[in-house]
PDB file of C-alpha atoms in Angstrom:
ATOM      1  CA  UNK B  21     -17.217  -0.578 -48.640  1.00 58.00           C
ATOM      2  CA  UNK B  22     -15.584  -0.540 -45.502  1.00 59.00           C
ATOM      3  CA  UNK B  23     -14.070  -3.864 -45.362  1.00 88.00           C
ATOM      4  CA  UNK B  24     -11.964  -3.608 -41.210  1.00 93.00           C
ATOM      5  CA  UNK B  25     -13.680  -1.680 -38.675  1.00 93.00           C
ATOM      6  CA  UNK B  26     -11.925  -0.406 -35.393  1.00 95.00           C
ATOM      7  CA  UNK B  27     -15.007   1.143 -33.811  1.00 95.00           C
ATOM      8  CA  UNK B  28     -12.658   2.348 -30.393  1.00 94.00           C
ATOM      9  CA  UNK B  29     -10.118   5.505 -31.976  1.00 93.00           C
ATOM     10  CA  UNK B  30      -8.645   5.768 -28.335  1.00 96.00           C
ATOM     11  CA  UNK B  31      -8.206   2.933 -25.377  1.00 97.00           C
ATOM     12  CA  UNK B  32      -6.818   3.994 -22.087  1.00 97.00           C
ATOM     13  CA  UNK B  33      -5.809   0.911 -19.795  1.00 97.00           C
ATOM     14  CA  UNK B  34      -3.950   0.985 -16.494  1.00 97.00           C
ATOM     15  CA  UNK B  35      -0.512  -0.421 -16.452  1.00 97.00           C
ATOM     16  CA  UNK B  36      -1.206  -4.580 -15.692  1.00 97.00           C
ATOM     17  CA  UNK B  37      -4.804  -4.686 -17.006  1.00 97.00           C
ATOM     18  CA  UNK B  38      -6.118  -6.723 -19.205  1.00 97.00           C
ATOM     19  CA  UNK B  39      -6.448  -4.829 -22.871  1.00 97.00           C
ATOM     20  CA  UNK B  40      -8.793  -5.982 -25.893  1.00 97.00           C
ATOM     21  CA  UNK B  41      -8.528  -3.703 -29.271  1.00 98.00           C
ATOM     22  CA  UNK B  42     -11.669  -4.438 -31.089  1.00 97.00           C
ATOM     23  CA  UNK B  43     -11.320  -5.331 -35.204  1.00 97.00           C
ATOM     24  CA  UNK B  44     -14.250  -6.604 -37.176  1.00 96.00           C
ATOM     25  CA  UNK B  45     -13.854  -7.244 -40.852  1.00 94.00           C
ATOM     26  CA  UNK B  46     -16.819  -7.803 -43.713  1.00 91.00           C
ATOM     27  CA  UNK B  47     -15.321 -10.083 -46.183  1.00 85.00           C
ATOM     28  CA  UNK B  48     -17.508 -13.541 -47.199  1.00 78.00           C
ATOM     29  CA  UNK B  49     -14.190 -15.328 -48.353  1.00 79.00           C
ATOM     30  CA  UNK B  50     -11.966 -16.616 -46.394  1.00 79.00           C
ATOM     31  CA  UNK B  51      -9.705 -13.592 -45.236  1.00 81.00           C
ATOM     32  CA  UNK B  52      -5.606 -13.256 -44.008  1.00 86.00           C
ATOM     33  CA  UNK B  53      -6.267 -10.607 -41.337  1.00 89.00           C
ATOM     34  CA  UNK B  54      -3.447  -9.135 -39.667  1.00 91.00           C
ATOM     35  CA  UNK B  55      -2.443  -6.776 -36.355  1.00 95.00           C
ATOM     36  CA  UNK B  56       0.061  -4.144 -37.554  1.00 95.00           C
ATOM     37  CA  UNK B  57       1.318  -1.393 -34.966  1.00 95.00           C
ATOM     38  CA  UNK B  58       3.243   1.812 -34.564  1.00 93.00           C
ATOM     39  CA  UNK B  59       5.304   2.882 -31.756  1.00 93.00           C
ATOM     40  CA  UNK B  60       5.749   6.717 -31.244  1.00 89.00           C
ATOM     41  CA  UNK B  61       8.224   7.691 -33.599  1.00 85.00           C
ATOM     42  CA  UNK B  62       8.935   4.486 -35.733  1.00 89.00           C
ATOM     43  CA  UNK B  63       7.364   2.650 -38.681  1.00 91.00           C
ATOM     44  CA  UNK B  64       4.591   0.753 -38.894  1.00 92.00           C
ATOM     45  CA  UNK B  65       5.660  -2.895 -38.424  1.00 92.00           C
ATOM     46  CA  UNK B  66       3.661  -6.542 -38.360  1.00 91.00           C
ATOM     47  CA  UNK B  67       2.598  -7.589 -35.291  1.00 94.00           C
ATOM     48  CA  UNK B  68       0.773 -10.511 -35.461  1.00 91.00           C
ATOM     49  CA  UNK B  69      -0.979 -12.621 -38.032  1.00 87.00           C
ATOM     50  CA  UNK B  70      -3.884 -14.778 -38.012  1.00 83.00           C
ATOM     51  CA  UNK B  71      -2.748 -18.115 -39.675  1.00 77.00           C
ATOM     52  CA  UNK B  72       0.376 -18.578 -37.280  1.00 78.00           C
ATOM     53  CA  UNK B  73      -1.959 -18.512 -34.367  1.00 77.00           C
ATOM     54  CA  UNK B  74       0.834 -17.125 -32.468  1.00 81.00           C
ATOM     55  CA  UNK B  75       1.895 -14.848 -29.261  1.00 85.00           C
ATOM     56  CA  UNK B  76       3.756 -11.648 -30.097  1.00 88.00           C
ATOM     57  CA  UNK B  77       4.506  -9.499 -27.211  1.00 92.00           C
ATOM     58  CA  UNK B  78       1.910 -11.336 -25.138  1.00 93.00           C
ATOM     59  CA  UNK B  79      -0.280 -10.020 -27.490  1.00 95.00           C
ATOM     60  CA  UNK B  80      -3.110 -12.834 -29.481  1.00 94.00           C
ATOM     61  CA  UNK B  81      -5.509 -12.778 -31.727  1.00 94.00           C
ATOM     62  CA  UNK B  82      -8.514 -15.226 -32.490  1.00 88.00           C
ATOM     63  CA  UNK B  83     -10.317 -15.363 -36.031  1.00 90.00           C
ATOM     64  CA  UNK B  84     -13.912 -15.699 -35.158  1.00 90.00           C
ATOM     65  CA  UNK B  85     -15.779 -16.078 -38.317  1.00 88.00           C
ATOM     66  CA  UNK B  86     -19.383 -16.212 -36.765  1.00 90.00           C
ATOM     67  CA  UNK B  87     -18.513 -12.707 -35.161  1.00 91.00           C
ATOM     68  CA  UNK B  88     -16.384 -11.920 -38.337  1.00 92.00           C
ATOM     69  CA  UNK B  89     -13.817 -10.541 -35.798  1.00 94.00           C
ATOM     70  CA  UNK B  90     -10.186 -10.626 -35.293  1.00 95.00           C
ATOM     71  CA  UNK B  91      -9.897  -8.613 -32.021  1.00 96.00           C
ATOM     72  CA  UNK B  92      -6.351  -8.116 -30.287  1.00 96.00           C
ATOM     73  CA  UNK B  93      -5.897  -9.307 -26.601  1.00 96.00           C
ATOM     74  CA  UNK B  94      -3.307  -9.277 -23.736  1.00 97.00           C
ATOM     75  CA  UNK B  95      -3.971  -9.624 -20.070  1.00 97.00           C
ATOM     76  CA  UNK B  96      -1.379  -7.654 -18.797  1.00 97.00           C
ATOM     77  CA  UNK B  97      -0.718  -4.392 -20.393  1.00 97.00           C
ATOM     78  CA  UNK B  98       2.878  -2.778 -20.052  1.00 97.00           C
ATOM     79  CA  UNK B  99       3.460   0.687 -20.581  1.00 96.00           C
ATOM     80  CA  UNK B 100       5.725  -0.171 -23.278  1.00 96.00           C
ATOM     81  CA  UNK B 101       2.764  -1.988 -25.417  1.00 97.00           C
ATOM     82  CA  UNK B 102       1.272   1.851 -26.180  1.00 97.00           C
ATOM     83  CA  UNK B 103       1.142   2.357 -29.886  1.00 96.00           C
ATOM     84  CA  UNK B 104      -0.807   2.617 -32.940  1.00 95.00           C
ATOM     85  CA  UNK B 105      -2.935  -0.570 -33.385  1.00 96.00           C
ATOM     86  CA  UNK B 106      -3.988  -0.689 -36.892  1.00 95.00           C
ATOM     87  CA  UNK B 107      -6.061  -4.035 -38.003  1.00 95.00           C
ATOM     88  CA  UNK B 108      -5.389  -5.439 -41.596  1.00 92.00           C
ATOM     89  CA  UNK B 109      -7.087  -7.943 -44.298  1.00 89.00           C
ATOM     90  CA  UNK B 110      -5.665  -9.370 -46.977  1.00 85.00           C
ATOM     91  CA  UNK B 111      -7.898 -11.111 -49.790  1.00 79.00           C
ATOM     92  CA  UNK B 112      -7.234 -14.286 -50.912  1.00 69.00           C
ATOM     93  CA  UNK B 113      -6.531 -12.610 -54.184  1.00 70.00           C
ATOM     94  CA  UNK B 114      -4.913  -9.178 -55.168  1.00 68.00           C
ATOM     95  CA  UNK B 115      -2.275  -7.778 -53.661  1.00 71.00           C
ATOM     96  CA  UNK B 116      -3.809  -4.985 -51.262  1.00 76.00           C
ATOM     97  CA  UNK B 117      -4.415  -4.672 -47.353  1.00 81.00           C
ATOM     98  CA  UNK B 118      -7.253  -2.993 -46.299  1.00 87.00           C
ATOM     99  CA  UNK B 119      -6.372  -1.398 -43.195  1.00 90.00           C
ATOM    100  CA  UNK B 120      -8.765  -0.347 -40.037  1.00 92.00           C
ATOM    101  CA  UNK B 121      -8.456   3.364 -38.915  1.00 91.00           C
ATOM    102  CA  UNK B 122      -6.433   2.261 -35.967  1.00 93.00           C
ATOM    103  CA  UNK B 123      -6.649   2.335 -32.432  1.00 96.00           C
ATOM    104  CA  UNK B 124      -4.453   4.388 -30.073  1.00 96.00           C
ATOM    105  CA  UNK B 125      -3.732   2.409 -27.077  1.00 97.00           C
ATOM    106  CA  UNK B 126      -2.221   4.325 -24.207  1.00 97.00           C
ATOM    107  CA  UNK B 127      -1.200   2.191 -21.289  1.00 97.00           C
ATOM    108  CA  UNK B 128      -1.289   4.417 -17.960  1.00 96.00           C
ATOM    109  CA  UNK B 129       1.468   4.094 -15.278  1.00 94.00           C
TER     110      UNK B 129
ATOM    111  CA  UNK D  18      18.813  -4.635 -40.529  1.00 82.00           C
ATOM    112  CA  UNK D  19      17.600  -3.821 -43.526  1.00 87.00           C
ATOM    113  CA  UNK D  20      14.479  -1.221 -43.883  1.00 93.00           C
ATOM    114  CA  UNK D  21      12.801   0.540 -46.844  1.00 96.00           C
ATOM    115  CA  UNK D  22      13.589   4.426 -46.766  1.00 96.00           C
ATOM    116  CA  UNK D  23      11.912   7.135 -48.266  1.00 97.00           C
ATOM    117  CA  UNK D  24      12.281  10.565 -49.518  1.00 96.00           C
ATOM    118  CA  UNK D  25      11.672  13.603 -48.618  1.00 96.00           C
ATOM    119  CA  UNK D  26      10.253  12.800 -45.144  1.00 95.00           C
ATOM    120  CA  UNK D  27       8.100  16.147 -45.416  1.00 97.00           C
ATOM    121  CA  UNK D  28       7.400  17.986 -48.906  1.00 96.00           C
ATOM    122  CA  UNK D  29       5.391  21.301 -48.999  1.00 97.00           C
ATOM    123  CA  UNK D  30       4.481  22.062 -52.195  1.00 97.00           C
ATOM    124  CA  UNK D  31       1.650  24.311 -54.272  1.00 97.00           C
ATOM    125  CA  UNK D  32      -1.437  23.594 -55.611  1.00 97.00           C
ATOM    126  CA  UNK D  33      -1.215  22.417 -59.158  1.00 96.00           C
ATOM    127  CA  UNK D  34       2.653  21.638 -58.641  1.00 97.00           C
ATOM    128  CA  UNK D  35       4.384  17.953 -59.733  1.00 97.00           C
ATOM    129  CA  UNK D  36       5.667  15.974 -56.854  1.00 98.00           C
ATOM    130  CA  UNK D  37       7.948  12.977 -56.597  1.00 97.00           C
ATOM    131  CA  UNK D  38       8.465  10.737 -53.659  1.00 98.00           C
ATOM    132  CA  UNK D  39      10.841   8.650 -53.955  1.00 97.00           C
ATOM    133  CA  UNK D  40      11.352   5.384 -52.218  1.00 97.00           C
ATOM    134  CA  UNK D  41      14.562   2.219 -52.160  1.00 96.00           C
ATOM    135  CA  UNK D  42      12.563  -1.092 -50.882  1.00 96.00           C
ATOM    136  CA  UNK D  43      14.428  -3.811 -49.110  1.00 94.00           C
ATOM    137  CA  UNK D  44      16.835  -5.295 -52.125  1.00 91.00           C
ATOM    138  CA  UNK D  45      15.965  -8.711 -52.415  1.00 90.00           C
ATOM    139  CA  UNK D  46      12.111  -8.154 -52.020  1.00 92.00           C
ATOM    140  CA  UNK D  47       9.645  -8.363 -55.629  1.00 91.00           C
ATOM    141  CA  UNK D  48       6.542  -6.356 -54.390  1.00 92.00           C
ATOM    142  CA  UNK D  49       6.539  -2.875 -54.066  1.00 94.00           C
ATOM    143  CA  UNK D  50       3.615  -0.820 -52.730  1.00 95.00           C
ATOM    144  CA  UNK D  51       2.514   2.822 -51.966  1.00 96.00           C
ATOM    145  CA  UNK D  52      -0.639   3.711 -49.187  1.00 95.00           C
ATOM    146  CA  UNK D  53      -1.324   7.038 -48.072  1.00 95.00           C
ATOM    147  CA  UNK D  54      -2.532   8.367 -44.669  1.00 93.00           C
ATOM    148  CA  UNK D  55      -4.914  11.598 -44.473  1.00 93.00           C
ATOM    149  CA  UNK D  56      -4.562  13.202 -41.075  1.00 89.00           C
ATOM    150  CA  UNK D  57      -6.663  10.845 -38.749  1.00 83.00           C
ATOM    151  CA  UNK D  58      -8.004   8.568 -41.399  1.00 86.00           C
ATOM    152  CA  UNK D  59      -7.256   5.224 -42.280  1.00 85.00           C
ATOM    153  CA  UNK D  60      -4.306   4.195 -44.071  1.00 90.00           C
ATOM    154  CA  UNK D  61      -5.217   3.764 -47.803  1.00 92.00           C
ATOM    155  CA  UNK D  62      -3.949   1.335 -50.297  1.00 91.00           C
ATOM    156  CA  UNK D  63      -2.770   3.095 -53.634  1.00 95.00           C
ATOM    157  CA  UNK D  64      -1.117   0.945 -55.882  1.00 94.00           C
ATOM    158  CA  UNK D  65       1.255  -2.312 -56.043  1.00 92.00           C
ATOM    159  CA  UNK D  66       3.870  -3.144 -58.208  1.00 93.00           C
ATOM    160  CA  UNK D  67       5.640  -6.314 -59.158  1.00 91.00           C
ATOM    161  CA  UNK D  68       7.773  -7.470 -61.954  1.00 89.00           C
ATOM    162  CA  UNK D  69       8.031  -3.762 -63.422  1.00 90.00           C
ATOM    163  CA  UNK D  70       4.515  -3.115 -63.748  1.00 92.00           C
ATOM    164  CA  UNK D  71       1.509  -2.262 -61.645  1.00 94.00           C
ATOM    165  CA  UNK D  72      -0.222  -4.904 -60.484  1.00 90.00           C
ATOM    166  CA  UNK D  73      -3.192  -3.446 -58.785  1.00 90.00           C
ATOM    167  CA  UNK D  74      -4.082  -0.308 -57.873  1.00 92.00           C
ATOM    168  CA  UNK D  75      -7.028   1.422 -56.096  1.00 91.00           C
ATOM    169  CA  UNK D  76      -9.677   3.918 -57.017  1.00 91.00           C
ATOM    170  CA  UNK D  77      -8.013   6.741 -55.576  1.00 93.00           C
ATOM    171  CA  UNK D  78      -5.128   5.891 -57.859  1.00 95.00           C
ATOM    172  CA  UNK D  79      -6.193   7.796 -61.023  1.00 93.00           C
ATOM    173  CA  UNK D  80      -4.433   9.467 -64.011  1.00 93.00           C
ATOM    174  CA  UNK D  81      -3.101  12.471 -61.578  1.00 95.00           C
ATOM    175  CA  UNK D  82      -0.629   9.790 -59.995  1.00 97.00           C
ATOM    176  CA  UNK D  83       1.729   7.229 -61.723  1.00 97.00           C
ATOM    177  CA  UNK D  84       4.806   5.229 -60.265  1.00 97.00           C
ATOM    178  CA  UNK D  85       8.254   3.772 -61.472  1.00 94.00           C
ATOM    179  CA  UNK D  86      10.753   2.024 -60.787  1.00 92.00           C
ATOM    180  CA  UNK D  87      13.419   3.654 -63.093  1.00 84.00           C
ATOM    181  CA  UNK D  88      16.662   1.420 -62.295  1.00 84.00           C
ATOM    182  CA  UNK D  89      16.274  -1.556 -60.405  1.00 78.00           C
ATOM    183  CA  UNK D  90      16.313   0.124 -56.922  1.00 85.00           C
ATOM    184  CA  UNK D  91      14.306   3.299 -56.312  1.00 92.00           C
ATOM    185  CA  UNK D  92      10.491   3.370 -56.537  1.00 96.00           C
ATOM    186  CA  UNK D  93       9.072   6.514 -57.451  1.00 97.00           C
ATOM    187  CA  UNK D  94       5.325   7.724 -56.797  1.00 98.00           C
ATOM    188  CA  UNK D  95       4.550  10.877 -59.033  1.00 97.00           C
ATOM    189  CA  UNK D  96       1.378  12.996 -58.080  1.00 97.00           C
ATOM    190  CA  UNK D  97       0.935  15.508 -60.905  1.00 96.00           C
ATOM    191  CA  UNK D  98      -1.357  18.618 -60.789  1.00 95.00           C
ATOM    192  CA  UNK D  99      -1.159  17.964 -56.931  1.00 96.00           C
ATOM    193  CA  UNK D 100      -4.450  19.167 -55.205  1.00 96.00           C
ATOM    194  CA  UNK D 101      -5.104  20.334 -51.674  1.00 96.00           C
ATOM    195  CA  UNK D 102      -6.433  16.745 -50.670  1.00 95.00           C
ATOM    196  CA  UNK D 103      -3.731  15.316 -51.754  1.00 97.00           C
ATOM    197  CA  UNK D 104      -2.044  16.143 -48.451  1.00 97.00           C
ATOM    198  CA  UNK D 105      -1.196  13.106 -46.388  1.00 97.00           C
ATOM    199  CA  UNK D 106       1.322  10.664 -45.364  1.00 96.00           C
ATOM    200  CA  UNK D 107       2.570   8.426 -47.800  1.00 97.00           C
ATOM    201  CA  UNK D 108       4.045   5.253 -47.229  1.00 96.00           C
ATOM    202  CA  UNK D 109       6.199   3.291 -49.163  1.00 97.00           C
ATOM    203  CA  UNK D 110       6.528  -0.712 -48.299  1.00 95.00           C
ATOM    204  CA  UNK D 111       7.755  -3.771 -49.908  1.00 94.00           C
ATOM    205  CA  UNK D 112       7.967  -7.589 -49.683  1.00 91.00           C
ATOM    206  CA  UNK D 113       9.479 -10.722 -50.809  1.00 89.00           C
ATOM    207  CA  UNK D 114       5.927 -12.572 -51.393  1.00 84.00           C
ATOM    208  CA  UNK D 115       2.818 -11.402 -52.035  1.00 80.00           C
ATOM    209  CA  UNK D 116       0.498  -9.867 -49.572  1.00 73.00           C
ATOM    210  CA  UNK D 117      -1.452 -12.937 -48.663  1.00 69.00           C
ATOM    211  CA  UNK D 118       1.318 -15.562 -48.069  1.00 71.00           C
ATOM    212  CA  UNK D 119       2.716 -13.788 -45.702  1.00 69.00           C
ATOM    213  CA  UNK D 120       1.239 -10.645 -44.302  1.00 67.00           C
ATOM    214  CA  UNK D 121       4.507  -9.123 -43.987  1.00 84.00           C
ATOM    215  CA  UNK D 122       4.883  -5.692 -45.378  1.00 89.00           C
ATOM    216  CA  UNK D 123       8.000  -3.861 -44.406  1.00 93.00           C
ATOM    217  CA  UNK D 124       7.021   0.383 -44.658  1.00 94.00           C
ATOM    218  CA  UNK D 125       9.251   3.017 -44.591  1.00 96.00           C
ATOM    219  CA  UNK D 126       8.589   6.075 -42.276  1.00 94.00           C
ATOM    220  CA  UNK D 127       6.730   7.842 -44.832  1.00 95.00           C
ATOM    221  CA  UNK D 128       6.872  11.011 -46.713  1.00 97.00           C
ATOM    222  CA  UNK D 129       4.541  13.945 -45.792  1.00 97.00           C
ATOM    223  CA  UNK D 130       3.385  15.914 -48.369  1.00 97.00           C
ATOM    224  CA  UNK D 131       1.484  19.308 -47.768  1.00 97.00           C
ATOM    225  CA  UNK D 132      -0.159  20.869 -50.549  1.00 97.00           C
ATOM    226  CA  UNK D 133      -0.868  24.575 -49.918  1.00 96.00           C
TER     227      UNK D 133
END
């Protein structure tokens, strides 16, 4: 079952717009969902996570339950913020992330 | 700054041939994990490993693929019999605590494996 679901594979955004990168998860626990990304030519690396409700790069997140959705959002886009977005959820048990299939965010000059 | 590494960064191998990836986590971290990536798919969870033995792994992780951690630093995934769809990226990562604590999985930059 396909538990994260990036529905957008590629997001174009002009430098200084706002950017959203759509994640919806199917879980009925209660989930650890995560923003991982991947800059051109380096490893993938933790962005952001849900339960420090915190601002990485200008970049948040909000858990919405009712929408089961953990989308990634940042008003201003820089060019440098283009990368891999990849969506993760943990289970409260086990020891796996399911990951999304990622979205490739290209922020235009 | 510490980082997980990983060897070979690019294998090409044949069909039916053994193939060992080898990985050296961060040194003072207790989980250990492999994914893989097929070109333009999502990155799949194989198998983790904790206190020498396998603590979960996937479906895709059957008998054609076992892992080890032979002496306290490298962690070794071994695809045996490889296949042609066995050709992806595969990622090593590790962390101090599990999964769901923190989030925080460090990779390495992956090993590609092509199976002709």
């Amino acid at each position: 079952a396909q538990r994260v679901t990036q529905p957008e594979k590629l997001l174009s955004v002009f430098k200084g717009a706002p950017v959203e990168l759509k994640c919806n998860y199917s879980y009925s626990g209660s989930p650890e969902l995560f923003w991982y990304v991947q800059y051109s030519r380096q490893r993938l690396q933790l962005l952001l996570r849900h339960i420090s409700r915190e601002s990485i790069k200008g970049f948040t997140a909000d858990l919405n339950k009712g929408e089961t959705s953990f989308h990634l959002k940042k008003p201003f886009a820089q060019e440098e913020d283009s990368a891999m977005y990849y969506c993760a959820l943990s289970l409260n048990t086990g020891n796996q992330f399911y990951f999304g299939t990622g979205t490739s965010l290209t922020v235009i000059p | 700054e510490p980082e997980v590494t990983q060897t070979p960064s690019h294998q090409v191998t044949q069909m039916g041939q053994e193939v060992i990836l080898r990985c050296v986590p961060i040194s003072n971290h207790l989980y250990f994990y492999w994914y893989r990536q097929i070109l333009g798919q999502k990155v799949e969870f194989l198998v983790s490993f904790y206190n020498n033995e396998i603590s979960e792994k996937s479906e895709i992780f059957d008998d054609q693929f076992s892992v080890e951690r032979p002496d306290g630093s490298n962690f070794t995934l071994k695809i045996r019999s490889t296949k042609l769809e066995d050709s992806a990226m595969y990622f090593c990562a590790s962390s101090k605590n599990p999964p769901q604590t923190t989030g925080e999985l460090f990779f390495g930059e992956g090993s590609r494996l092509t199976v002709l």
